[in-house]
Structure formats: structure tokens, C-alpha cells
CSV table of C-alpha atoms in Angstrom, one decimal:
chain,number,residue,atom,x,y,z
A,1,MET,CA,24.1,9.1,4.6
A,2,GLN,CA,22.6,12.4,1.7
A,3,THR,CA,18.9,13.2,2.2
A,4,ILE,CA,15.6,12.8,-0.4
A,5,SER,CA,14.0,15.9,0.0
A,6,GLU,CA,10.1,16.1,0.3
A,7,ASP,CA,10.0,17.1,-2.8
A,8,GLY,CA,12.3,14.1,-4.1
A,9,LEU,CA,10.5,11.8,-1.3
A,10,PHE,CA,6.8,13.3,-3.3
A,11,GLN,CA,7.8,12.5,-7.2
A,12,ARG,CA,8.8,8.8,-6.2
A,13,LEU,CA,5.8,8.7,-5.2
A,14,GLY,CA,3.8,9.6,-7.9
A,15,PHE,CA,6.3,7.4,-10.1
A,16,GLU,CA,5.1,5.1,-8.2
A,17,ASN,CA,1.7,5.8,-8.1
A,18,PRO,CA,0.4,6.7,-11.6
A,19,TRP,CA,-3.5,6.7,-11.3
A,20,TRP,CA,-2.9,9.9,-9.0
A,21,SER,CA,-2.8,11.7,-12.5
A,22,PHE,CA,-5.8,9.9,-14.1
A,23,THR,CA,-8.2,11.6,-15.9
A,24,PRO,CA,-12.0,9.5,-17.1
A,25,GLU,CA,-10.1,8.6,-20.4
A,26,THR,CA,-7.1,6.4,-19.1
A,27,GLU,CA,-7.4,3.0,-19.9
A,28,ILE,CA,-6.0,0.9,-16.4
A,29,ARG,CA,-3.4,-1.7,-17.4
A,30,PHE,CA,-1.9,-3.1,-14.6
A,31,ARG,CA,-5.2,-5.8,-14.8
A,32,HIS,CA,-3.1,-8.4,-16.3
A,33,PRO,CA,-1.9,-11.8,-15.1
A,34,PRO,CA,-4.9,-13.0,-14.3
A,35,LYS,CA,-6.0,-12.3,-10.5
A,36,ARG,CA,-5.7,-14.9,-7.8
A,37,ILE,CA,-7.6,-17.8,-7.8
A,38,PHE,CA,-7.6,-15.7,-3.6
A,39,PHE,CA,-7.8,-12.3,-4.6
A,40,PRO,CA,-11.6,-12.4,-3.8
A,41,ALA,CA,-11.0,-13.5,-0.8
A,42,PHE,CA,-8.1,-10.9,-0.5
A,43,PHE,CA,-10.9,-7.8,-1.5
A,44,GLY,CA,-13.2,-9.0,0.8
A,45,CYS,CA,-10.8,-8.3,4.1
A,46,VAL,CA,-8.7,-5.1,2.8
A,47,MET,CA,-12.5,-3.5,2.7
A,48,LYS,CA,-13.9,-4.6,5.4
A,49,ALA,CA,-10.8,-3.6,6.8
A,50,GLY,CA,-10.0,0.5,8.5
A,51,ASP,CA,-11.9,1.2,12.5
A,52,GLY,CA,-7.9,1.5,13.5
A,53,GLN,CA,-6.7,-1.9,12.7
A,54,ALA,CA,-4.4,-3.3,9.7
A,55,LEU,CA,-4.3,-6.1,7.7
A,56,VAL,CA,-0.7,-7.6,6.8
A,57,LEU,CA,-0.4,-9.7,3.8
A,58,ALA,CA,2.9,-12.7,4.2
A,59,GLY,CA,4.4,-14.9,2.0
A,60,PRO,CA,7.8,-16.1,1.0
A,61,LEU,CA,9.5,-14.1,-1.8
A,62,ARG,CA,7.8,-13.9,-6.1
A,63,ALA,CA,4.6,-15.4,-4.2
A,64,GLY,CA,2.4,-12.7,-5.9
A,65,LYS,CA,2.2,-10.0,-3.1
A,66,THR,CA,2.7,-7.3,-5.0
A,67,VAL,CA,0.9,-7.9,-7.9
A,68,LEU,CA,-1.7,-8.4,-5.6
A,69,LEU,CA,-1.5,-4.9,-4.0
A,70,ARG,CA,-1.3,-3.8,-7.8
A,71,GLN,CA,-5.0,-5.6,-8.8
A,72,LEU,CA,-6.2,-4.3,-5.5
A,73,VAL,CA,-5.6,-1.0,-7.1
A,74,ALA,CA,-7.1,-1.7,-10.9
A,75,ALA,CA,-10.5,-3.8,-8.8
A,76,LEU,CA,-10.3,-0.3,-6.8
A,77,ILE,CA,-10.0,2.2,-9.0
A,78,GLU,CA,-12.4,0.3,-11.8
A,79,LYS,CA,-15.1,0.0,-8.5
A,80,GLY,CA,-15.3,3.7,-8.6
A,81,ALA,CA,-12.5,4.7,-5.8
A,82,ASP,CA,-10.6,8.4,-6.1
A,83,PRO,CA,-7.3,7.8,-8.0
A,84,LYS,CA,-6.2,10.3,-5.5
A,85,SER,CA,-7.1,8.3,-2.4
A,86,VAL,CA,-5.1,5.2,-3.3
A,87,PHE,CA,-1.1,5.1,-2.1
A,88,TYR,CA,1.0,2.9,-2.0
A,89,CYS,CA,4.4,2.7,-1.2
A,90,SER,CA,7.7,0.5,-2.4
A,91,LEU,CA,9.5,-0.1,0.6
A,92,THR,CA,12.6,-1.5,-1.2
A,93,ALA,CA,13.5,1.4,-3.2
A,94,PRO,CA,16.1,3.7,-1.8
A,95,SER,CA,14.7,6.8,-1.1
A,96,THR,CA,11.8,5.3,0.8
A,97,THR,CA,13.7,2.6,3.4
A,98,THR,CA,15.0,5.7,4.9
A,99,ALA,CA,11.4,7.6,6.0
A,100,GLU,CA,8.7,7.2,8.0
A,101,LEU,CA,5.2,5.7,7.5
A,102,GLY,CA,3.9,8.5,8.8
A,103,LYS,CA,5.6,11.2,6.3
A,104,LEU,CA,4.5,9.4,3.8
A,105,VAL,CA,1.0,8.9,4.8
A,106,GLU,CA,1.4,12.6,5.7
A,107,LEU,CA,3.6,14.2,2.1
A,108,PHE,CA,0.6,12.0,0.4
A,109,THR,CA,-2.6,13.0,3.0
A,110,THR,CA,-1.3,17.2,2.4
A,111,HIS,CA,-0.8,17.0,-1.0
A,112,HIS,CA,-4.3,15.8,-2.1
A,113,GLY,CA,-6.3,17.6,0.4
A,114,HIS,CA,-7.2,14.1,2.5
A,115,GLY,CA,-8.1,14.1,6.4
A,116,PRO,CA,-8.9,11.8,8.5
A,117,GLU,CA,-12.5,12.1,7.7
A,118,SER,CA,-11.6,11.1,4.5
A,119,ASP,CA,-12.1,6.9,3.0
A,120,LEU,CA,-8.1,6.1,2.1
A,121,ILE,CA,-6.9,2.9,0.8
A,122,PHE,CA,-2.8,2.6,2.4
A,123,LEU,CA,-0.4,-0.1,0.9
A,124,PHE,CA,3.4,-0.8,1.8
A,125,ASP,CA,4.9,-3.1,0.2
A,126,GLU,CA,7.4,-4.4,1.3
A,127,VAL,CA,7.0,-3.0,4.9
A,128,GLN,CA,9.0,-6.0,6.9
A,129,TYR,CA,12.4,-3.3,6.3
A,130,VAL,CA,10.8,-0.1,8.0
A,131,ARG,CA,12.3,-0.3,11.4
A,132,ASN,CA,9.1,-1.5,13.8
A,133,TRP,CA,7.0,-1.7,10.8
A,134,GLN,CA,4.1,-3.4,13.2
A,135,GLU,CA,4.1,-0.7,15.8
A,136,ALA,CA,4.0,2.3,12.8
A,137,LEU,CA,0.9,0.4,10.4
A,138,LEU,CA,-1.4,0.4,13.6
A,139,GLU,CA,-0.6,3.9,14.2
A,140,ILE,CA,-0.7,4.9,10.4
A,141,ALA,CA,-4.0,2.7,11.0
A,142,GLU,CA,-5.6,5.0,14.6
A,143,ALA,CA,-4.6,7.9,12.6
A,144,TRP,CA,-6.8,8.0,10.1
A,145,PRO,CA,-9.8,5.2,11.4
A,146,LYS,CA,-11.5,5.4,8.1
A,147,ALA,CA,-8.2,4.4,6.1
A,148,ARG,CA,-8.2,0.5,5.0
A,149,VAL,CA,-4.2,0.2,6.2
A,150,VAL,CA,-2.2,-3.2,4.1
A,151,GLY,CA,1.1,-3.2,5.0
A,152,ALA,CA,2.2,-6.3,3.0
A,153,VAL,CA,5.9,-8.6,4.5
A,154,SER,CA,7.9,-11.3,2.4
A,155,SER,CA,8.2,-14.3,5.0
A,156,ALA,CA,11.0,-17.2,5.1
A,157,ALA,CA,10.3,-20.3,4.3
A,158,PRO,CA,9.1,-22.4,6.4
A,159,ALA,CA,11.4,-24.8,8.4
A,160,LEU,CA,11.2,-28.4,7.6
A,161,THR,CA,11.6,-30.8,10.4
A,162,THR,CA,11.9,-34.6,10.0
A,163,GLY,CA,11.2,-36.8,12.4
């Protein structure tokens, strides 16, 4: 199996995080579709996260979890967050499915000069594809106590029972 270089992996991450190259004049274009009714509650939970904890957003496929994450990015930047402090990674891309979460975080933080004291947002979409994802999220949350760590997972549809 062929492995991707760190430069290639960072290029992929840059593709998923176009806001890293924003300037003050850049127009944010991923505000639509309209925010879900539960976006304010989700935003509040994310803003309260940190202190070594990870937040998990779970729901069925095509429920809008990725849309919520993208709208979260837009809201954070609109409210003044440094675009280079927001990390999003879809773990469905072939280049990221084999990478360890800690390695992805290391690439991001090293490239942008972030240390453990930095106020960061880590968003991992479809994180259930990573082996031991729960432990990996907690390790990142503990290593970066000021960071807000969010993992989005697709859950199976609930089983129907009759009775």
C-alpha cells in the first residue's frame, strides 16, 4: 500500500481548510444552507467544550452533520476566530483514512506555529473510520487542553422493535 508524504497530506488538509488562506477581505461562502434549528445549541456546546474533553456529534448518514461543522467554521470566523486556528478533517478521503489523528493535528499545529496554549478548534468528520477513535479524540483533548475537539460520527439507524 502506498503512503502519502507529509507534504501531500498537508496539501489535502489545505484543500479541506480553504479559510487558512483567508485575508480580511475574503468573503465567507459556506454560510448556506440555512442553519438548522439546533445550530445555536450545538454552537454553545462547542464553545463550552475544552479542558481535556471531546464533544461527539452523532447522527444518521445525510442528517447534516457535515453542514453543521461547516457552518460552525463560518460562525467562528465571523465572530473573530483566527482562520488558522480552525482545523477540519474529513476522514473519508483516502489520504486521511490511514493517518493517525495525532499526526494530522501535529501537521496542522506545526505548520501554523500553534502550541498547547493556543485556542484551537479541531473538527474530525466521520471520525468513526479511525481505529480507536474515542481514545484518539480524548488523547488530543488532553494534549491540547485549551482546544475544542469535536468528532462527528455517523450512527446506524435505530432498530425498530415491535411488541
